[in-house]
Amino acid sequence: MTMRFIFVAICLAALGREPAGLAKPPNILWLSAEDISPHLGCYGDDRAITPNLDRLAKQGVRYTHAFTTAGVCAPCRSGIITGMYQTTLGTHHMRCNAKLPSFVKPFPILLREAGYYCTNNSKTDYQFSAPRETWDASNGRAHWKNRKAGQPFFAVFNFVGCHESGIAGESKYLSVTANLKPSQRQDPGTLKLPPYYPDTPVVREDWKRNYELITAMDAWIGEHLRALEASGESDNTIVFFWSDHGVGLPRAKRWLYDSGTRIPLIVRIPVSFREGKQGRQHTIDSQLISSIDFAPTVLNLAGVDVPGHMQGRAFLGGKLGAARRYVYGARDRMDERYDIIRMVRDSRFRYIRNYEPLKPYYQYMNTPEKGATMKEIRRLEKTGGLSGAALLFSAGRKPVEELYDLKNDPHEVNNLAANPEHSDRLKTMREAHYRWVRETRDIGLLPEPEIIACEKVHGARYDILRQDGSTAVMTRLGETAALASSGPTALPRLLTAMDDSDAAVRYWGATGVGNIAPERNPKAMAVMHKALGDSSASVRIAAGRALARMGEPKEALPTLKQALAGPHQWARLQAVIVLDEMEEQARPAIPELKQALVGQPNKYIVRVANRALNDLLGTNNQVR
């Protein structure tokens, strides 16, 4: 080493930096929470009691426009661990188990290959089976303290106490908040509710619990930060705090509004690891960030090359990706109910495309229906006690498109999609959505049974829409899915789509005919009757739905009954959902619905069948 190089190294060290070739890689600590929106003091919430996170924000960067790619944990977590959209990988349906292409690896594998000790304590929930080499340790005992001396670490700790079950479940709520002081408790009567909730004591109690669970989580944050400081590693460790999606209450969790996808994100970077002006204390950063950006950002900070297939962009470190104009989100099957929705968000506006607008906002789902707020909404629905925005989201169907101005309408209750003053913006964001669907190969437009069948052929869901000629298929698929909710003028093109060689295109054709439900249209009737013999179960079920909606339930029921008893679980789920939506028309299928409860391994089918039977028989039976 020359004297000149030594002199440069000494000078850089005095400035808190080291030459790139000599720099020790940073430790990286992730502290994540479940099911919380930015209800923190540092985000301007004057009811929040979060001193540790407020202090962390003063020491680092607080991001104001960070979003997840879904409003529920598992699809988001698949994107976080891979840096890719769940709709590209086929990990979009809740509680699925997709196969990844061989080149897609959870990013901790790349860190381990670079010498990092990687631990996860302890939630995974990736929607795929993670390779064994993903973590050095992934369990309730995993800790960065177990690494070799001098080895850099990437460690994840997950706080699960804020999960919706902590709000809905009395015992969990009491356990998580047991150590709160009286001064840390909330007065539910003085809290400010979002306008889309009915203002009742029951709802206020849930809102209070949300705040108190967050305060308990903040204490957990403090414990980890103090342990890091005591170890002497604080100045060597970049700390991230984030949530996997928004608050675990109706019209938030599972939804693509800010209430479901906008999250807190705080990053503290020691001086020695800052690039330029990045990471300065008490910084507020308004750039758009998606949760799929976390993986490339960590790799970038660690000095590890970001794989080219990652769809996220690094927002910290030396090699930054291009700034985002939009973030995107998707809703697909949530437990036992399908509802395909897509979202585009810029710094001010949100665009939403409802591909299944005939489904209500609040479809009956077993898990959220157990919560006190959802029960209160159902009670008030029956008594006519809902008003304003709370009544709006109890509607029996949704608009095809939604557009919101978050600056003037932060709770997203004033839909501007039909406002002529915003027609240009609507068109621009609509086109951005369609472009994203095409470019990312949105597998969510395929019916789930078709995905399973194609996965067996191609080996990975990612590859389904990447075969020869798939660009043309993707175009037809996207166009037909959009036509399905475009109204009566689309009928001729939807009927033409029934001759397409691709089953997913035919599925959307039949779905669109059912949405329109044209009366006394012999051609539409004939095409749907023919589709009852389609080679695809999804198409047959969609045709049965169409015939039922066109006034021929007797023609539809044999096909739906057959599918409900068939060998493919996701086709069975599709069939039982249609029967449930048929209401009184499904009465002749009561024996088959009862049979679906017996020896059924798929709990989602059981839930929908039970719901249908409760409605038809006036019972109130409960299932898991």
Coordinates of C-alpha atoms in Angstrom, one line a residue:
M1 CA 0.0 0.0 0.0
T2 CA 1.5 3.4 -1.0
M3 CA 1.8 6.3 1.4
R4 CA -0.5 8.3 -0.8
F5 CA -3.3 5.6 -0.5
I6 CA -2.8 5.4 3.2
F7 CA -3.1 9.2 3.4
V8 CA -6.4 9.1 1.4
A9 CA -7.7 6.4 3.6
I10 CA -7.0 8.3 6.7
C11 CA -8.7 11.4 5.3
L12 CA -11.8 9.5 4.3
A13 CA -11.9 7.8 7.6
A14 CA -11.8 11.2 9.3
L15 CA -14.8 12.2 7.3
G16 CA -16.7 9.1 8.4
R17 CA -16.2 7.2 5.1
E18 CA -13.9 4.4 3.9
P19 CA -12.7 3.6 0.4
A20 CA -15.2 1.4 -1.3
G21 CA -12.7 -1.5 -1.5
L22 CA -12.1 -1.4 2.3
A23 CA -15.6 -0.6 3.5
K24 CA -17.2 -3.1 5.8
P25 CA -20.7 -4.0 4.5
P26 CA -23.5 -2.7 6.7
N27 CA -25.6 -4.8 8.9
I28 CA -29.3 -4.4 8.0
L29 CA -32.1 -4.8 10.5
W30 CA -35.7 -5.1 9.5
L31 CA -38.4 -4.5 12.1
S32 CA -41.7 -5.2 10.6
A33 CA -45.3 -5.0 11.9
E34 CA -48.5 -6.5 10.6
D35 CA -51.7 -4.7 9.7
I36 CA -50.9 -1.0 10.5
S37 CA -51.4 2.2 8.6
P38 CA -49.2 5.3 9.4
H39 CA -51.0 5.9 12.7
L40 CA -47.8 7.1 14.3
G41 CA -46.9 10.3 16.0
C42 CA -44.1 11.0 13.5
Y43 CA -46.7 10.9 10.7
G44 CA -48.7 13.6 12.4
D45 CA -51.2 11.5 14.2
D46 CA -51.7 13.4 17.5
R47 CA -53.5 10.4 19.1
A48 CA -50.7 8.0 18.5
I49 CA -48.3 7.1 21.4
T50 CA -45.2 5.9 19.6
P51 CA -42.1 7.5 21.2
N52 CA -39.6 5.0 19.9
L53 CA -40.7 5.2 16.3
D54 CA -40.9 9.0 16.6
R55 CA -37.3 9.0 17.8
L56 CA -36.3 6.7 15.0
A57 CA -37.9 9.0 12.5
K58 CA -35.9 11.9 13.9
Q59 CA -32.7 9.9 13.5
G60 CA -33.5 8.9 9.9
V61 CA -35.8 9.2 6.9
R62 CA -39.6 9.1 7.1
Y63 CA -41.2 8.1 3.8
T64 CA -44.6 9.6 3.2
H65 CA -45.6 7.7 0.1
A66 CA -44.8 4.1 0.7
F67 CA -47.3 1.5 -0.5
T68 CA -47.7 -2.3 -0.6
T69 CA -48.7 -4.2 -3.7
A70 CA -51.8 -5.7 -2.0
G71 CA -54.0 -5.0 1.0
V72 CA -53.2 -8.3 2.6
C73 CA -50.1 -10.0 3.9
A74 CA -49.1 -13.1 1.9
P75 CA -49.3 -11.7 -1.6
C76 CA -47.3 -8.6 -0.4
R77 CA -44.7 -10.8 1.4
S78 CA -44.1 -12.8 -1.8
G79 CA -43.3 -9.5 -3.5
I80 CA -41.1 -8.3 -0.7
I81 CA -38.9 -11.4 -0.6
T82 CA -38.5 -11.6 -4.4
G83 CA -38.7 -7.9 -5.5
M84 CA -41.4 -8.9 -8.0
Y85 CA -45.2 -8.4 -8.4
Q86 CA -47.3 -11.2 -7.1
T87 CA -49.4 -11.0 -10.2
T88 CA -46.2 -11.7 -12.3
L89 CA -45.2 -14.7 -10.2
G90 CA -48.7 -16.1 -9.7
T91 CA -48.6 -15.7 -6.0
H92 CA -51.6 -13.3 -6.0
H93 CA -54.3 -15.5 -4.6
M94 CA -54.4 -15.7 -0.8
R95 CA -53.1 -19.0 0.5
C96 CA -51.9 -20.3 -2.8
N97 CA -48.6 -22.3 -3.2
A98 CA -46.9 -21.3 -6.5
K99 CA -43.8 -22.7 -8.1
L100 CA -41.2 -20.1 -8.9
P101 CA -39.0 -20.1 -12.0
S102 CA -35.5 -21.3 -11.3
F103 CA -33.9 -17.9 -11.7
V104 CA -36.1 -16.2 -9.1
K105 CA -34.6 -16.5 -5.6
P106 CA -35.6 -14.9 -2.3
F107 CA -33.1 -12.1 -2.0
P108 CA -31.6 -13.3 1.3
I109 CA -30.0 -16.1 -0.7
L110 CA -28.0 -13.5 -2.6
L111 CA -27.0 -11.8 0.6
R112 CA -25.8 -15.2 2.1
E113 CA -23.8 -15.8 -1.1
A114 CA -22.1 -12.4 -0.4
G115 CA -21.2 -13.5 3.1
Y116 CA -24.2 -12.2 5.2
Y117 CA -25.7 -14.0 8.1
C118 CA -29.4 -13.9 7.4
T119 CA -32.1 -14.6 10.0
N120 CA -35.9 -14.4 10.1
N121 CA -37.9 -14.3 13.3
S122 CA -40.2 -15.7 12.1
K123 CA -43.1 -15.1 9.7
T124 CA -42.6 -16.3 6.2
D125 CA -46.0 -16.5 4.4
Y126 CA -44.5 -16.2 0.9
Q127 CA -47.1 -18.1 -1.1
F128 CA -44.4 -20.5 -2.2
S129 CA -42.1 -22.9 -0.6
A130 CA -38.9 -21.0 0.1
P131 CA -35.6 -22.9 -0.6
R132 CA -33.9 -24.1 2.5
E133 CA -30.9 -21.9 1.8
T134 CA -33.0 -18.7 2.1
W135 CA -32.1 -18.2 5.7
D136 CA -29.4 -19.3 8.1
A137 CA -32.1 -19.5 10.7
S138 CA -35.9 -18.9 10.4
N139 CA -37.7 -19.5 13.7
G140 CA -38.7 -17.9 17.0
R141 CA -35.1 -18.1 18.2
A142 CA -33.4 -16.7 15.1
H143 CA -31.2 -13.7 16.0
W144 CA -28.3 -11.8 14.5
K145 CA -26.3 -12.3 17.7
N146 CA -25.7 -15.9 16.6
R147 CA -23.5 -15.0 13.6
K148 CA -19.8 -15.5 13.4
A149 CA -17.6 -12.7 14.8
G150 CA -17.3 -9.8 12.4
Q151 CA -19.9 -11.3 9.9
P152 CA -22.4 -8.8 8.6
F153 CA -26.0 -9.6 9.2
F154 CA -29.4 -9.2 7.6
A155 CA -32.0 -9.8 10.3
V156 CA -35.8 -9.7 10.2
F157 CA -38.1 -9.5 13.3
N158 CA -41.8 -9.5 12.8
F159 CA -44.3 -8.1 15.3
V160 CA -47.6 -10.0 15.0
G161 CA -49.5 -8.4 17.8
C162 CA -51.1 -5.7 15.5
H163 CA -52.7 -8.3 13.3
E164 CA -56.4 -8.0 12.7
S165 CA -56.9 -10.9 15.1
G166 CA -55.5 -8.6 17.9
I167 CA -58.4 -6.2 17.3
A168 CA -61.1 -8.9 16.8
G169 CA -59.9 -11.3 19.5
E170 CA -60.4 -10.3 23.1
S171 CA -57.7 -12.6 24.6
K172 CA -55.0 -11.6 22.1
Y173 CA -55.8 -7.9 22.5
L174 CA -55.5 -8.2 26.3
S175 CA -52.3 -10.2 26.1
V176 CA -50.6 -7.8 23.6
T177 CA -51.5 -4.7 25.6
A178 CA -51.1 -6.1 29.1
N179 CA -48.1 -4.0 29.9
L180 CA -49.5 -0.6 28.8
K181 CA -49.7 2.1 31.4
P182 CA -52.9 3.9 32.1
S183 CA -51.5 6.9 30.3
Q184 CA -51.0 4.8 27.2
R185 CA -54.6 3.8 26.9
Q186 CA -57.0 5.5 24.5
D187 CA -60.4 7.1 25.2
P188 CA -62.5 5.7 22.3
G189 CA -65.0 8.5 22.7
T190 CA -62.5 11.1 21.6
L191 CA -60.9 9.3 18.7
K192 CA -61.6 10.5 15.1
L193 CA -63.1 7.8 12.9
P194 CA -62.8 7.6 9.1
P195 CA -66.1 8.6 7.5
Y196 CA -66.6 5.2 5.9
Y197 CA -67.3 3.7 9.4
P198 CA -70.5 4.0 11.3
D199 CA -69.9 6.1 14.4
T200 CA -70.9 3.7 17.2
P201 CA -69.3 2.6 20.4
V202 CA -68.6 -0.8 18.9
V203 CA -66.5 0.7 16.0
R204 CA -64.8 3.1 18.3
E205 CA -63.7 0.3 20.6
D206 CA -62.0 -1.4 17.6
W207 CA -60.3 1.9 16.6
K208 CA -59.1 2.3 20.2
R209 CA -57.6 -1.2 20.1
N210 CA -55.8 -0.4 16.9
Y211 CA -54.0 2.5 18.6
E212 CA -53.2 0.6 21.7
L213 CA -51.8 -2.4 19.8
I214 CA -49.6 0.1 17.9
T215 CA -48.3 1.5 21.2
A216 CA -47.5 -2.1 22.4
M217 CA -45.6 -2.6 19.1
D218 CA -43.7 0.6 19.6
A219 CA -42.4 -0.7 23.0
W220 CA -41.2 -3.8 21.1
I221 CA -39.4 -1.5 18.7
G222 CA -37.7 0.2 21.6
E223 CA -36.5 -3.2 23.0
H224 CA -34.8 -4.1 19.7
L225 CA -33.2 -0.7 19.2
R226 CA -31.8 -0.7 22.8
A227 CA -30.4 -4.2 22.3
L228 CA -28.7 -3.1 19.1
E229 CA -27.2 -0.1 20.9
A230 CA -26.0 -2.2 23.8
S231 CA -24.3 -4.6 21.4
G232 CA -22.2 -1.8 20.0
E233 CA -23.6 -2.5 16.5
S234 CA -25.9 0.5 16.1
D235 CA -23.4 2.6 14.2
N236 CA -22.8 -0.4 11.8
T237 CA -26.5 -1.2 11.2
I238 CA -29.1 0.3 8.8
V239 CA -32.5 0.0 10.4
F240 CA -35.8 -0.3 8.5
F241 CA -39.3 -0.2 10.0
W242 CA -42.3 -1.0 7.8
S243 CA -45.7 -2.6 7.8
D244 CA -47.0 -5.4 5.5
H245 CA -50.2 -3.4 4.7
G246 CA -52.8 -1.2 6.3
V247 CA -55.0 -1.5 9.4
G248 CA -56.8 -4.8 10.0
L249 CA -60.3 -3.5 9.7
P250 CA -63.0 -3.4 7.0
R251 CA -62.5 -1.1 4.0
A252 CA -58.8 -1.2 4.8
K253 CA -57.2 -4.6 5.0
R254 CA -57.7 -6.5 1.7
W255 CA -58.5 -3.2 -0.1
L256 CA -56.4 -1.1 -2.5
Y257 CA -57.2 2.3 -1.0
D258 CA -54.7 4.2 1.1
S259 CA -56.3 2.7 4.2
G260 CA -55.2 -0.8 2.9
T261 CA -51.9 -0.1 1.0
R262 CA -50.3 3.0 2.4
I263 CA -47.8 2.0 5.1
P264 CA -45.3 3.6 7.4
L265 CA -41.6 3.3 6.3
I266 CA -38.7 4.7 8.3
V267 CA -35.0 4.1 7.5
R268 CA -32.1 5.0 9.7
I269 CA -28.7 5.0 8.1
P270 CA -25.4 5.4 10.0
V271 CA -23.3 8.3 8.7
S272 CA -20.6 5.9 7.4
F273 CA -23.1 4.2 5.0
R274 CA -24.8 7.3 3.6
E275 CA -24.5 8.0 -0.1
G276 CA -24.5 11.7 -0.8
K277 CA -27.5 13.4 0.9
Q278 CA -29.2 10.1 1.5
G279 CA -30.2 9.2 5.1
R280 CA -29.8 12.5 6.7
Q281 CA -31.4 12.8 10.1
H282 CA -35.0 14.1 10.4
T283 CA -35.6 13.9 6.6
I284 CA -39.0 13.6 5.1
D285 CA -39.0 11.9 1.7
S286 CA -42.1 12.0 -0.6
Q287 CA -40.9 9.8 -3.4
L288 CA -43.2 6.9 -4.4
I289 CA -42.0 3.6 -3.0
S290 CA -43.5 0.2 -3.6
S291 CA -42.9 -2.7 -1.2
I292 CA -41.3 -4.6 -4.1
D293 CA -38.6 -1.9 -3.9
F294 CA -37.4 -3.2 -0.5
A295 CA -35.4 -6.2 -1.9
P296 CA -33.4 -4.3 -4.5
T297 CA -32.7 -1.5 -2.0
V298 CA -31.3 -3.9 0.6
L299 CA -29.1 -5.6 -2.1
N300 CA -27.9 -2.2 -3.3
L301 CA -27.0 -1.0 0.2
A302 CA -25.1 -4.3 0.8
G303 CA -23.1 -3.9 -2.4
V304 CA -24.8 -6.9 -4.1
D305 CA -25.8 -6.7 -7.7
V306 CA -29.6 -6.4 -8.2
P307 CA -30.8 -9.1 -10.6
G308 CA -32.3 -7.8 -13.8
H309 CA -35.6 -9.7 -13.4
M310 CA -36.5 -7.8 -10.3
Q311 CA -39.4 -5.3 -10.9
G312 CA -38.6 -3.2 -7.9
R313 CA -36.2 -0.3 -7.9
A314 CA -33.5 0.6 -5.3
F315 CA -34.4 3.8 -3.5
L316 CA -31.2 3.9 -1.4
G317 CA -27.6 3.2 -2.1
G318 CA -25.2 3.9 -4.9
K319 CA -27.0 2.7 -7.9
L320 CA -30.5 4.1 -7.8
G321 CA -33.3 3.1 -10.1
A322 CA -35.4 5.6 -12.0
A323 CA -37.9 7.5 -9.8
R324 CA -41.4 6.0 -9.9
R325 CA -44.3 7.9 -11.5
Y326 CA -46.8 5.3 -10.2
V327 CA -47.1 2.5 -7.8
Y328 CA -49.4 -0.5 -8.6
G329 CA -51.5 -2.8 -6.5
A330 CA -53.7 -5.9 -7.0
R331 CA -56.5 -7.6 -5.2
D332 CA -57.4 -11.2 -6.2
R333 CA -58.9 -14.1 -4.2
M334 CA -59.1 -13.1 -0.6
D335 CA -59.6 -16.4 1.2
E336 CA -62.9 -17.8 -0.1
R337 CA -64.0 -14.9 -2.4
Y338 CA -62.7 -13.7 -5.8
D339 CA -62.7 -10.0 -6.6
I340 CA -60.2 -8.9 -9.2
I341 CA -59.3 -5.3 -8.7
R342 CA -56.3 -3.3 -9.9
M343 CA -54.8 0.0 -8.6
V344 CA -52.6 2.7 -9.9
R345 CA -51.4 5.5 -7.5
D346 CA -49.3 8.6 -8.2
S347 CA -48.3 11.2 -5.7
R348 CA -51.8 12.6 -5.5
F349 CA -54.4 10.5 -7.3
R350 CA -55.5 6.9 -7.2
Y351 CA -57.2 4.9 -10.1
I352 CA -59.0 1.7 -9.4
R353 CA -60.3 -0.8 -12.0
N354 CA -63.0 -3.2 -10.7
Y355 CA -63.0 -6.2 -13.1
E356 CA -65.9 -7.7 -11.2
P357 CA -68.1 -4.8 -10.4
L358 CA -71.2 -6.9 -9.8
K359 CA -69.7 -8.2 -6.6
P360 CA -70.4 -6.0 -3.6
Y361 CA -67.7 -4.2 -1.7
Y362 CA -68.3 -6.3 1.4
Q363 CA -68.5 -9.8 0.1
Y364 CA -69.2 -12.2 3.0
M365 CA -65.9 -13.6 4.2
N366 CA -65.5 -15.8 7.2
T367 CA -62.5 -14.1 8.9
P368 CA -63.5 -10.4 8.6
E369 CA -67.1 -11.2 9.5
K370 CA -65.9 -12.3 12.9
G371 CA -64.7 -8.8 13.7
A372 CA -66.9 -6.4 15.8
T373 CA -66.8 -3.6 13.2
M374 CA -68.0 -5.8 10.4
K375 CA -70.7 -7.2 12.6
E376 CA -71.8 -3.7 13.4
I377 CA -71.9 -2.8 9.7
R378 CA -74.1 -5.9 9.0
R379 CA -76.4 -5.0 11.9
L380 CA -76.8 -1.4 10.7
E381 CA -77.3 -2.6 7.1
K382 CA -80.4 -4.6 8.2
T383 CA -81.8 -1.8 10.3
G384 CA -81.2 1.0 7.8
G385 CA -78.8 2.7 10.2
L386 CA -76.0 3.4 7.7
S387 CA -75.5 6.8 6.1
G388 CA -73.0 8.8 4.1
A389 CA -69.8 7.0 3.1
A390 CA -70.6 4.1 5.4
L391 CA -73.7 3.4 3.3
L392 CA -71.7 3.9 0.1
F393 CA -69.4 1.0 0.8
S394 CA -72.4 -1.3 1.6
A395 CA -73.6 -1.0 -1.9
G396 CA -74.5 -4.3 -3.7
R397 CA -72.1 -3.5 -6.6
K398 CA -69.1 -1.3 -7.4
P399 CA -68.4 1.2 -10.2
V400 CA -66.2 -0.1 -13.0
E401 CA -63.7 2.6 -12.4
E402 CA -62.8 4.8 -9.4
L403 CA -60.6 7.9 -9.3
Y404 CA -59.7 9.8 -6.1
D405 CA -57.9 13.0 -5.3
L406 CA -56.0 12.2 -2.1
K407 CA -55.1 15.8 -1.5
N408 CA -58.7 16.9 -1.2
D409 CA -60.3 13.6 -0.3
P410 CA -57.8 11.6 1.9
H411 CA -60.4 9.0 2.8
E412 CA -61.3 8.3 -0.8
V413 CA -65.1 8.6 -0.6
N414 CA -65.7 11.0 -3.6
N415 CA -65.3 9.1 -6.8
L416 CA -64.2 11.4 -9.6
A417 CA -64.3 8.9 -12.4
A418 CA -67.5 10.3 -13.9
N419 CA -66.4 13.9 -13.4
P420 CA -65.6 15.5 -16.8
E421 CA -63.0 17.8 -15.3
H422 CA -60.9 14.8 -14.6
S423 CA -61.4 12.9 -17.8
D424 CA -57.9 13.4 -19.0
R425 CA -56.4 12.1 -15.8
L426 CA -58.8 9.2 -15.8
K427 CA -57.7 8.3 -19.3
T428 CA -54.0 8.6 -18.5
M429 CA -54.2 6.4 -15.4
R430 CA -56.4 3.9 -17.1
E431 CA -53.8 3.6 -19.9
A432 CA -51.1 3.2 -17.3
H433 CA -53.0 0.4 -15.7
Y434 CA -53.5 -1.5 -19.0
R435 CA -49.8 -1.0 -19.9
W436 CA -48.8 -2.4 -16.5
V437 CA -51.1 -5.4 -17.0
R438 CA -49.5 -6.2 -20.4
E439 CA -45.9 -5.5 -19.5
T440 CA -45.9 -7.4 -16.2
R441 CA -48.0 -10.3 -17.6
D442 CA -50.7 -10.1 -15.1
I443 CA -51.5 -13.7 -14.4
G444 CA -54.4 -12.6 -12.1
L445 CA -56.6 -12.3 -15.2
L446 CA -56.5 -16.1 -15.6
P447 CA -59.1 -18.1 -13.7
E448 CA -57.4 -20.0 -10.9
P449 CA -58.2 -23.5 -12.2
E450 CA -56.5 -22.5 -15.5
I451 CA -53.5 -21.3 -13.6
I452 CA -53.2 -24.7 -11.8
A453 CA -53.6 -26.6 -15.1
C454 CA -51.0 -24.4 -17.0
E455 CA -48.5 -24.6 -14.1
K456 CA -48.4 -28.4 -14.5
V457 CA -47.5 -27.9 -18.1
H458 CA -45.0 -25.1 -17.9
G459 CA -43.5 -25.7 -14.4
A460 CA -44.0 -22.2 -13.1
R461 CA -46.8 -19.8 -13.2
Y462 CA -44.4 -17.0 -14.3
D463 CA -44.0 -18.8 -17.6
I464 CA -47.7 -19.2 -18.5
L465 CA -47.9 -15.9 -20.3
R466 CA -44.4 -16.0 -21.7
Q467 CA -44.8 -18.8 -24.3
D468 CA -44.5 -18.2 -28.0
G469 CA -47.4 -16.1 -29.1
S470 CA -48.2 -15.1 -25.5
T471 CA -48.1 -11.4 -26.4
A472 CA -51.1 -11.8 -28.6
V473 CA -52.9 -13.9 -26.0
M474 CA -52.1 -11.3 -23.3
T475 CA -53.6 -8.6 -25.5
R476 CA -56.8 -10.6 -26.2
L477 CA -57.0 -11.5 -22.5
G478 CA -56.6 -8.0 -21.3
E479 CA -59.1 -6.6 -23.8
T480 CA -61.7 -9.2 -23.1
A481 CA -61.4 -8.9 -19.3
A482 CA -62.0 -5.1 -19.7
L483 CA -64.9 -5.7 -22.1
A484 CA -66.6 -8.0 -19.6
S485 CA -67.6 -5.0 -17.5
S486 CA -68.1 -2.5 -20.3
G487 CA -71.9 -2.7 -20.7
P488 CA -74.3 -3.9 -23.4
T489 CA -72.4 -2.5 -26.3
A490 CA -69.7 -5.0 -25.7
L491 CA -72.0 -8.0 -26.2
P492 CA -71.1 -8.8 -29.9
R493 CA -67.4 -8.8 -29.1
L494 CA -67.9 -10.9 -26.0
L495 CA -69.8 -13.5 -28.0
T496 CA -67.0 -13.5 -30.6
A497 CA -64.5 -14.1 -27.7
M498 CA -66.3 -17.4 -27.0
D499 CA -64.6 -18.8 -30.1
D500 CA -61.1 -17.9 -28.9
S501 CA -58.6 -20.7 -28.6
D502 CA -57.6 -19.6 -25.1
A503 CA -59.8 -20.7 -22.2
A504 CA -59.1 -17.6 -20.2
V505 CA -60.4 -15.4 -23.0
R506 CA -63.5 -17.5 -23.3
Y507 CA -64.0 -17.3 -19.5
W508 CA -64.1 -13.5 -19.6
G509 CA -66.4 -13.7 -22.7
A510 CA -68.9 -15.8 -20.7
T511 CA -68.4 -13.6 -17.6
G512 CA -69.2 -10.5 -19.6
V513 CA -72.3 -12.0 -21.1
G514 CA -73.4 -12.9 -17.6
N515 CA -72.8 -9.3 -16.4
I516 CA -74.9 -7.9 -19.2
A517 CA -77.5 -10.7 -18.9
P518 CA -79.3 -9.7 -22.1
E519 CA -83.0 -10.6 -22.1
R520 CA -84.6 -12.6 -25.0
N521 CA -81.4 -12.7 -27.0
P522 CA -81.4 -16.0 -28.8
K523 CA -77.8 -15.8 -30.0
A524 CA -76.5 -15.1 -26.5
M525 CA -78.5 -17.9 -25.1
A526 CA -77.3 -20.3 -27.8
V527 CA -73.7 -19.4 -27.3
M528 CA -74.0 -19.9 -23.5
H529 CA -75.7 -23.2 -23.9
K530 CA -72.9 -24.4 -26.1
A531 CA -70.4 -23.2 -23.6
L532 CA -71.8 -25.5 -21.0
G533 CA -69.9 -28.2 -22.9
D534 CA -66.6 -26.3 -23.0
S535 CA -63.4 -28.1 -22.2
S536 CA -62.6 -25.7 -19.4
A537 CA -64.5 -26.0 -16.1
S538 CA -64.1 -22.2 -15.5
V539 CA -65.8 -21.5 -18.8
R540 CA -68.6 -23.9 -18.1
I541 CA -69.2 -22.4 -14.7
A542 CA -69.2 -18.8 -16.1
A543 CA -71.7 -19.9 -18.8
G544 CA -73.9 -21.4 -16.1
R545 CA -73.8 -18.1 -14.2
A546 CA -74.7 -16.3 -17.4
L547 CA -77.7 -18.5 -18.1
A548 CA -78.9 -18.1 -14.5
R549 CA -78.7 -14.4 -14.7
M550 CA -80.6 -14.5 -18.1
G551 CA -83.5 -16.3 -16.4
E552 CA -82.6 -20.0 -17.1
P553 CA -81.3 -21.3 -13.7
K554 CA -82.7 -24.8 -14.5
E555 CA -80.3 -25.0 -17.5
A556 CA -77.4 -23.8 -15.3
L557 CA -77.8 -26.0 -12.2
P558 CA -76.7 -29.4 -13.6
T559 CA -73.4 -27.9 -14.8
L560 CA -72.9 -26.1 -11.5
K561 CA -73.8 -29.1 -9.4
Q562 CA -71.4 -31.2 -11.5
A563 CA -68.6 -28.7 -11.0
L564 CA -69.2 -28.6 -7.2
A565 CA -68.7 -32.3 -7.0
G566 CA -65.8 -32.4 -9.5
P567 CA -62.1 -33.2 -8.9
H568 CA -60.7 -29.7 -9.1
Q569 CA -60.9 -27.7 -5.8
W570 CA -60.7 -24.2 -7.3
A571 CA -63.4 -25.1 -9.9
R572 CA -65.5 -26.3 -7.0
L573 CA -64.9 -23.0 -5.3
Q574 CA -66.0 -21.1 -8.4
A575 CA -69.1 -23.2 -8.7
V576 CA -70.2 -22.8 -5.0
I577 CA -69.6 -19.0 -5.3
V578 CA -72.0 -18.9 -8.3
L579 CA -74.6 -20.9 -6.4
D580 CA -74.3 -18.6 -3.4
E581 CA -74.7 -15.6 -5.6
M582 CA -77.8 -17.2 -7.2
E583 CA -79.6 -17.0 -3.8
E584 CA -83.1 -18.5 -4.1
Q585 CA -82.4 -19.8 -7.6
A586 CA -79.9 -22.2 -6.0
R587 CA -82.6 -23.9 -3.7
P588 CA -82.6 -27.1 -5.9
A589 CA -78.9 -27.5 -5.1
I590 CA -79.4 -27.7 -1.3
P591 CA -78.5 -31.4 -1.3
E592 CA -75.3 -30.8 -3.2
L593 CA -74.4 -27.8 -1.0
K594 CA -74.9 -30.0 2.1
Q595 CA -72.7 -32.7 0.6
A596 CA -70.0 -30.1 0.0
L597 CA -69.7 -29.7 3.8
V598 CA -68.7 -33.3 4.2
G599 CA -65.1 -34.5 4.1
Q600 CA -64.2 -31.3 2.2
P601 CA -60.4 -30.6 2.5
N602 CA -60.7 -27.0 1.2
K603 CA -62.1 -24.9 4.0
Y604 CA -63.0 -22.1 1.6
I605 CA -65.5 -24.3 -0.2
V606 CA -67.0 -25.2 3.1
R607 CA -67.3 -21.6 4.1
V608 CA -69.2 -20.5 1.0
A609 CA -71.4 -23.6 1.0
N610 CA -72.3 -23.0 4.6
R611 CA -73.1 -19.3 3.9
A612 CA -75.4 -20.3 1.0
L613 CA -77.2 -22.9 3.2
N614 CA -77.6 -20.4 6.0
D615 CA -79.3 -18.0 3.6
L616 CA -81.5 -20.7 2.0
L617 CA -82.5 -22.5 5.3
G618 CA -82.5 -19.6 7.7
T619 CA -79.9 -21.2 9.8
N620 CA -76.8 -19.7 11.5
N621 CA -74.3 -22.5 11.4
Q622 CA -70.6 -21.6 11.9
V623 CA -67.6 -23.3 10.2
R624 CA -63.9 -22.9 10.5

